[in-house]
Short mmCIF file of C-alpha atoms in Angstrom, two decimals:
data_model
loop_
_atom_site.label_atom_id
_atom_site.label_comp_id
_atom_site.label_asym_id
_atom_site.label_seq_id
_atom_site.Cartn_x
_atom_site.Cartn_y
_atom_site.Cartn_z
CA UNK A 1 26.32 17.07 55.78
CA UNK A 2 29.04 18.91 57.99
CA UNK A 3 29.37 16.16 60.99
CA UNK A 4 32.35 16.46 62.69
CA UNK A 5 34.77 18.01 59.66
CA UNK A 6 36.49 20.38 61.38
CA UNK A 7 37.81 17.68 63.95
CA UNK A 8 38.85 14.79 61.42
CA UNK A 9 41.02 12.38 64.18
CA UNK A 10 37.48 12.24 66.27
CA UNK A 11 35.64 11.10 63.13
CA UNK A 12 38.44 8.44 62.95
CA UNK A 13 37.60 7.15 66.39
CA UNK A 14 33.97 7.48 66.00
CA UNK A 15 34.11 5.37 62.35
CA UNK A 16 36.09 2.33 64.23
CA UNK A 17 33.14 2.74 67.23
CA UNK A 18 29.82 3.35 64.70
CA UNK A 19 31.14 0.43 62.99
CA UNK A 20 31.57 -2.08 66.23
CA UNK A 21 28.55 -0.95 66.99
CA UNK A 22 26.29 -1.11 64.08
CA UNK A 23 27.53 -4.71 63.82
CA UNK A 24 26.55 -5.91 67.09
CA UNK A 25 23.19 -4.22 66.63
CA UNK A 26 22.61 -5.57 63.27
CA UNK A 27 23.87 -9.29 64.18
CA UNK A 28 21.93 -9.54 67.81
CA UNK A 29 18.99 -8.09 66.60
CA UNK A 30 19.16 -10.65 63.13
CA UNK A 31 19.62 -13.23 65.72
CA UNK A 32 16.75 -12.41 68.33
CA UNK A 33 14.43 -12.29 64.29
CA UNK A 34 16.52 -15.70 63.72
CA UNK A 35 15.45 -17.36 67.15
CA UNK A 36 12.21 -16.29 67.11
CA UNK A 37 11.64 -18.09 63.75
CA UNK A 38 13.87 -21.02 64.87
CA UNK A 39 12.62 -21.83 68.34
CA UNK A 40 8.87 -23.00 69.02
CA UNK A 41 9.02 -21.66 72.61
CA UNK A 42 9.25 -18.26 71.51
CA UNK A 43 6.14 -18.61 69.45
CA UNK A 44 4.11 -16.32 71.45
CA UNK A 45 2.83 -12.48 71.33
CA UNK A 46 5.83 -10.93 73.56
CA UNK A 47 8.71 -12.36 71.03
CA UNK A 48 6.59 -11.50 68.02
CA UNK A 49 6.48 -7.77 69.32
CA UNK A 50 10.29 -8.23 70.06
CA UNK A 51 11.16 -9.84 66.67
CA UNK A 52 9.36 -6.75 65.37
CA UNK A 53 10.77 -4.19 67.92
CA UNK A 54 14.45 -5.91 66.45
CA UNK A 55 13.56 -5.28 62.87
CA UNK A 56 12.98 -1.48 63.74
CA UNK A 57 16.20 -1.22 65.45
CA UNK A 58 17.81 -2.83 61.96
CA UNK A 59 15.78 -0.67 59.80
CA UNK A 60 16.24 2.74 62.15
CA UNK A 61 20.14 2.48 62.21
CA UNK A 62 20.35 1.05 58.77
CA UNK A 63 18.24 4.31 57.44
CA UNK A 64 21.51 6.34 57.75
CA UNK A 65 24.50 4.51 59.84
CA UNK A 66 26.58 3.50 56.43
CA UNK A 67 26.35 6.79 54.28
CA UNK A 68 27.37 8.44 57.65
CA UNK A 69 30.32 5.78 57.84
CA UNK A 70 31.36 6.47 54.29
CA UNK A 71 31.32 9.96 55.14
CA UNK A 72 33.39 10.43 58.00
CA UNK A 73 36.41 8.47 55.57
CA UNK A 74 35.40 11.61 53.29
CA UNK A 75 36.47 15.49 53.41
CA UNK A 76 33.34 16.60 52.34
CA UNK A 77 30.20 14.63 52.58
CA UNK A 78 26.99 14.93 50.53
CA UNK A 79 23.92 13.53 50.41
CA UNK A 80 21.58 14.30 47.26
CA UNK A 81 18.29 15.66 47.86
CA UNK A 82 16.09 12.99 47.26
CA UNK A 83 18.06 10.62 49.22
CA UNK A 84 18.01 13.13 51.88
CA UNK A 85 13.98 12.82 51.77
CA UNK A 86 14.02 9.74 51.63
CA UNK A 87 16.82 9.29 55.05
CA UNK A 88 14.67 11.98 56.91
CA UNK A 89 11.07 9.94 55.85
CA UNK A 90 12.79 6.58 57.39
CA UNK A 91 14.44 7.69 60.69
CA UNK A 92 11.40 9.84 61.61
CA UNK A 93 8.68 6.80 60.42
CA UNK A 94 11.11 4.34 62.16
CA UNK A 95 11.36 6.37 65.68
CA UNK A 96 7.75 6.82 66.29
CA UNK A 97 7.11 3.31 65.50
CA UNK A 98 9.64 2.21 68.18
CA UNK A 99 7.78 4.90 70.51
CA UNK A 100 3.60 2.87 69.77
CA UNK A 101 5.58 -0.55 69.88
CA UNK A 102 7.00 -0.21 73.33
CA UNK A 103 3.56 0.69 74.27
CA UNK A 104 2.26 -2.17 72.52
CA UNK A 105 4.82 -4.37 74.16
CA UNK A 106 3.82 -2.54 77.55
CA UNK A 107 -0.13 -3.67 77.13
CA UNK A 108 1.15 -7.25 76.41
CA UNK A 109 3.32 -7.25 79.58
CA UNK A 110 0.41 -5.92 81.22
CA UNK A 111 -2.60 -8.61 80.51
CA UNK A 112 -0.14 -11.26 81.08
CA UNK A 113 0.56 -10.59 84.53
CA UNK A 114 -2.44 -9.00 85.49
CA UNK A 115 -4.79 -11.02 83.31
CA UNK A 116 -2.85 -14.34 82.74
CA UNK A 117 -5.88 -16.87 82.63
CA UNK A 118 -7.21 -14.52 79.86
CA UNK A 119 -4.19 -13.82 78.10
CA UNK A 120 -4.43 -16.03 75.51
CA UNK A 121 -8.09 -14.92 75.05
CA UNK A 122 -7.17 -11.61 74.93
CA UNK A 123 -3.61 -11.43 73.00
CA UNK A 124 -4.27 -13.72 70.64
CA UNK A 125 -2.19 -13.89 67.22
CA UNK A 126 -4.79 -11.98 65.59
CA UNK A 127 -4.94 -9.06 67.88
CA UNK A 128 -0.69 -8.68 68.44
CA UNK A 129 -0.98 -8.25 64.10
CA UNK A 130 -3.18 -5.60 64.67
CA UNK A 131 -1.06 -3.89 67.20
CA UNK A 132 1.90 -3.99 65.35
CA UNK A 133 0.06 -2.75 62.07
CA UNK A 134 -0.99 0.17 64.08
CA UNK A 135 2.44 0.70 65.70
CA UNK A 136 3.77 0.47 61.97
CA UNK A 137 0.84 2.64 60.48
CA UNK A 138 0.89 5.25 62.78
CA UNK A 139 5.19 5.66 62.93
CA UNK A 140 5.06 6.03 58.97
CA UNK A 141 1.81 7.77 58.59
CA UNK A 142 3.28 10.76 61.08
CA UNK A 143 6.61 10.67 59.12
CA UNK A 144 4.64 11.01 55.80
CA UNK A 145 2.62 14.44 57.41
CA UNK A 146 5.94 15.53 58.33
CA UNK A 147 7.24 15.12 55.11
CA UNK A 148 4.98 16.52 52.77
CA UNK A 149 4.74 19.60 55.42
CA UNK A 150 8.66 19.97 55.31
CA UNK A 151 9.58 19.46 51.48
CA UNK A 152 6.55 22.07 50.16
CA UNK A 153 8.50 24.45 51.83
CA UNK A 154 10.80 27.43 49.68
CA UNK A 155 14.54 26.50 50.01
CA UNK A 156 16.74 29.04 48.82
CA UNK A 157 19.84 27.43 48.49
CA UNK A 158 21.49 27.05 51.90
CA UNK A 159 22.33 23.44 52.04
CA UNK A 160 24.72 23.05 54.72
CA UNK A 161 22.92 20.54 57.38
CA UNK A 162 24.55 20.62 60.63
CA UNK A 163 24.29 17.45 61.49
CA UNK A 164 25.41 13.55 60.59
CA UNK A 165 22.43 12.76 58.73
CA UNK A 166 18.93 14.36 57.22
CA UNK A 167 17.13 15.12 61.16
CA UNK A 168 14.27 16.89 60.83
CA UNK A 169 15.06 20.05 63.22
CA UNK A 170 18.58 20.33 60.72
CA UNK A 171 16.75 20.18 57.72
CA UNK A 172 13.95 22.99 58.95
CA UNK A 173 16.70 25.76 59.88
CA UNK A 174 17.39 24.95 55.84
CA UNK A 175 14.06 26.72 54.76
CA UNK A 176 13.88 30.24 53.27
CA UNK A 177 9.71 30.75 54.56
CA UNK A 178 7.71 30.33 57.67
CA UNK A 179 8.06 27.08 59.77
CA UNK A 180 6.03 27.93 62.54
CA UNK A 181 2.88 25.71 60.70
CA UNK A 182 5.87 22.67 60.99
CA UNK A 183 6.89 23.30 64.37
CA UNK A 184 2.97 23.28 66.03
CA UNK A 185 2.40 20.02 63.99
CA UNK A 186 5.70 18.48 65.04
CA UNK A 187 5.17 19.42 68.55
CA UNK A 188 1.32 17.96 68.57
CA UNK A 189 2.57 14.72 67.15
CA UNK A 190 5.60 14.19 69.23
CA UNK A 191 3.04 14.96 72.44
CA UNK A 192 0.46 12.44 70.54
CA UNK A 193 3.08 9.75 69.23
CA UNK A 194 6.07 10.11 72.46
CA UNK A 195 4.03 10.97 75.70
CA UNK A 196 1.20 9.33 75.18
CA UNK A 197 3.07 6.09 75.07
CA UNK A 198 4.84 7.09 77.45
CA UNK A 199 1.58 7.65 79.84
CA UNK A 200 0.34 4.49 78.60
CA UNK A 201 3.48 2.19 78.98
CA UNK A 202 3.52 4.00 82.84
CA UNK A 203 0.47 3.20 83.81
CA UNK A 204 0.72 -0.38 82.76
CA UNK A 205 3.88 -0.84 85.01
CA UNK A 206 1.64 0.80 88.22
CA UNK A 207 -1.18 -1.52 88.07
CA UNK A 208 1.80 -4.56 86.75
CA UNK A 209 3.78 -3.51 89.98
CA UNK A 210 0.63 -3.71 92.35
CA UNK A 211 -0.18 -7.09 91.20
CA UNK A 212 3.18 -8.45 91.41
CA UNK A 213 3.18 -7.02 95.17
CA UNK A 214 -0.03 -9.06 95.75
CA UNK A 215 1.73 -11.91 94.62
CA UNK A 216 2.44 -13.81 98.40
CA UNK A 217 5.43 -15.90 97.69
CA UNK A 218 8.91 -14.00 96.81
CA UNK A 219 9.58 -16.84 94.03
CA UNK A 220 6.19 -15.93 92.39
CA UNK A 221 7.21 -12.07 92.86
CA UNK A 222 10.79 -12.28 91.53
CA UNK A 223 9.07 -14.67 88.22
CA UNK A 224 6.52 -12.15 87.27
CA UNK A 225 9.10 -9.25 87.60
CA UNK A 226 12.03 -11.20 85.49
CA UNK A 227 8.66 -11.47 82.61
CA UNK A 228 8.81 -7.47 81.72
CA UNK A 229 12.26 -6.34 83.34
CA UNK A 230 13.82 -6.57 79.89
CA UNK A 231 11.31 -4.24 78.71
CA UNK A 232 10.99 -2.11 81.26
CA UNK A 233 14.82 -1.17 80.86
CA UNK A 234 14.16 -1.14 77.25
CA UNK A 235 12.16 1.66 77.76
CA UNK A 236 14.13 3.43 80.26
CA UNK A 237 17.33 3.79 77.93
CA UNK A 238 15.31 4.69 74.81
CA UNK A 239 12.78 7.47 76.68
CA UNK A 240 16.00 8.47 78.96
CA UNK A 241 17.97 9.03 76.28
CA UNK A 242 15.20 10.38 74.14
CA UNK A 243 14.10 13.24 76.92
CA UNK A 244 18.22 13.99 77.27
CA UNK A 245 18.39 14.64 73.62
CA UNK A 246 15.56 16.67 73.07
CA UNK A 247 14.58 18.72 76.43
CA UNK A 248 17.85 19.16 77.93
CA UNK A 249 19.06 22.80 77.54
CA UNK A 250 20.85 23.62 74.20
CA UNK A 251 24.83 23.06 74.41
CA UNK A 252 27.00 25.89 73.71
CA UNK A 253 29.12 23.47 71.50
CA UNK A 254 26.83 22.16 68.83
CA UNK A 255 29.19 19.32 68.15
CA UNK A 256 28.23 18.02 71.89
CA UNK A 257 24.07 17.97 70.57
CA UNK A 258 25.31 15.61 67.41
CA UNK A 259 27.44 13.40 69.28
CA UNK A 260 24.23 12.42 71.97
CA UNK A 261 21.81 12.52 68.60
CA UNK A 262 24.70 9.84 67.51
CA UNK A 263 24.89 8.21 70.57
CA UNK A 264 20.55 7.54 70.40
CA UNK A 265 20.85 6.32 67.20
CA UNK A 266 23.56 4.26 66.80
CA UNK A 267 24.03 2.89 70.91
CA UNK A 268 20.28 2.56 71.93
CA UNK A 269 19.10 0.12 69.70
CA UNK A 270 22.44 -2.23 69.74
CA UNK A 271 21.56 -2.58 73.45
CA UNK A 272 18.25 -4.24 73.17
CA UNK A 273 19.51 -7.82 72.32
CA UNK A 274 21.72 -7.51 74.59
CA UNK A 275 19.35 -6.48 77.54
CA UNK A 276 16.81 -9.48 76.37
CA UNK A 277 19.50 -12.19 75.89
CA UNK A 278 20.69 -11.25 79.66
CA UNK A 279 17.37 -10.81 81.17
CA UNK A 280 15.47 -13.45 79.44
CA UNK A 281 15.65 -17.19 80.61
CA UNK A 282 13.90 -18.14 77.17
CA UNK A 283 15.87 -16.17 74.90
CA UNK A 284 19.26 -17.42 76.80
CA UNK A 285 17.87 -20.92 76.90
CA UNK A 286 17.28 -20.32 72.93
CA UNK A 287 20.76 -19.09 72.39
CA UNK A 288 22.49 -22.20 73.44
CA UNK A 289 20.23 -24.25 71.52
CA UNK A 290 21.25 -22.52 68.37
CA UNK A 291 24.91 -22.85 69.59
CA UNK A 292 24.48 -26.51 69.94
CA UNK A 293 23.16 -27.22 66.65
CA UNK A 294 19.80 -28.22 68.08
CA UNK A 295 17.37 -25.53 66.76
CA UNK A 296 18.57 -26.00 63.22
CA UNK A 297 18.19 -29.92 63.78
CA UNK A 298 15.03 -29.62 64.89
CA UNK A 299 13.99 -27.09 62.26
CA UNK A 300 15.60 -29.68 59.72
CA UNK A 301 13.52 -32.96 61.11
CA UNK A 302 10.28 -31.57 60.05
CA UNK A 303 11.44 -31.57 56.65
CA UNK A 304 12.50 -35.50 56.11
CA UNK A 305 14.50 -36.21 52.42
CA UNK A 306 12.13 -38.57 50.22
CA UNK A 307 14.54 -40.14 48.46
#
């Protein structure tokens, strides 16, 4: 894995910032999981599909964050093969889950400010399982095609990867035969798994938007909008930054492609407790609750000591 060798001092810097960062990702999104559990408020289909959405971020930046923090303290980082697979399986099956779950989270938003006297009809606990087993299903099934396409191919001993961690692209340029099979498949399911999503979570927000504008009162306006603004800059960052990364025109300095690649997966998902706990009267309301000892008291009084 060649990162950044050839400028050691800026791998330095960027071990002290990964590291600050995958903390706060890892802690906030533990603690949005935590006060979901906790809090009976947040018992409902939105914070299950952000509990969920948390655990992705966890399991996405987990997937290769400390081997590439062990190896910028290294002069010459490896990565053997089959935990290179196995990296590569988990950040692709983990990204395209994030991608159906936002949607998921979009058509939630979506009945329950366009359909609220049905939305316990129509989101109930049953359905939200099955959307998130599909979001789930479909991110590792894709990652599994991908796979199994990428590993039958010949490699013929070039095993430099150009990059922090097992990507996909990096690994392809590794391959001795033709990838142009890999490349049409990765290109349908990106369009299937990132755009339609995308589409989807879009045209929620128009018909979301017109029914908040038919909403007379500004109160009423401003309390529908403040139910899905945390999501809807959710999805902003991740598809901005996505659609930077991946359709902006190739850098002269390849260095400047891994550090925005580092900057998607390491910043993006750390923000995402941090946009909900700002943005969400419930979550806040949550937070201080757990701060004051009360959650865990409560939690604790439904379990009385027969002594």
């Amino acid at each position: 894995l060649l990162g950044l060798h050839d400028h050691h001092n800026l791998e330095m810097v960027l071990f002290v910032l990964a590291l600050g960062i995958y903390s706060v990702n890892v802690l906030g999104n533990a603690l949005l999981i935590g006060l979901n559990m906790l809090d009976p408020r947040l018992h409902t289909p939105m914070y299950f599909f952000l509990s969920n959405l948390a655990l992705v971020d966890i399991s996405g930046t987990s997937s290769f964050v400390p081997l590439m923090l062990v190896n910028f303290l290294e002069t010459q980082s490896t990565i053997s093969f089959p935990g290179c697979a196995l990296q590569m399986y988990l950040t692709l099956a983990l990204g395209s889950t994030e991608c159906v779950l936002l949607a998921m989270m979009a058509c939630d938003r979506y009945v329950a400010i366009c359909q609220p006297l049905r939305y316990s009809e129509l989101m109930s606990w049953h359905t939200s399982m099955w959307m998130v087993a599909l979001s789930w299903g479909a991110g590792f099934a894709n990652s599994l095609l991908h796979s199994n396409l990428t590993w039958s191919l010949p490699f013929c001993g070039h095993n430099i990867i150009n990059h922090f961690f097992c990507e996909i692209l990096a690994v392809l340029k590794l391959a001795c035969g033709d990838i142009s099979l890999n490349a049409l498949i990765l290109m349908v399911a990106s369009a299937v798994l990132t755009l339609a999503p995308l589409l989807l979570i879009f045209l929620s927000y128009v018909f979301i938007l017109t029914a908040i504008l038919r909403v007379p009162s500004a109160a009423g306006r401003h309390k529908a909008f403040s139910t899905c603004s945390a999501h809807l800059t959710v999805v902003v960052i991740f598809y901005g930054t996505l659609s930077f990364m991946y359709f902006k025109p190739k850098a002269k300095e390849l260095n400047l492609d891994k550090l925005i690649a580092l900057f998607y997966g390491v910043v993006t998902p750390s923000l995402n407790p941090i946009i909900y706990s700002l943005r969400n009267a419930e979550v806040k309301a949550a937070t201080i609750a757990l701060l004051r000892g009360d959650l865990l008291s409560r939690k604790m009084s439904r379990f009385p000591v027969v002594l």
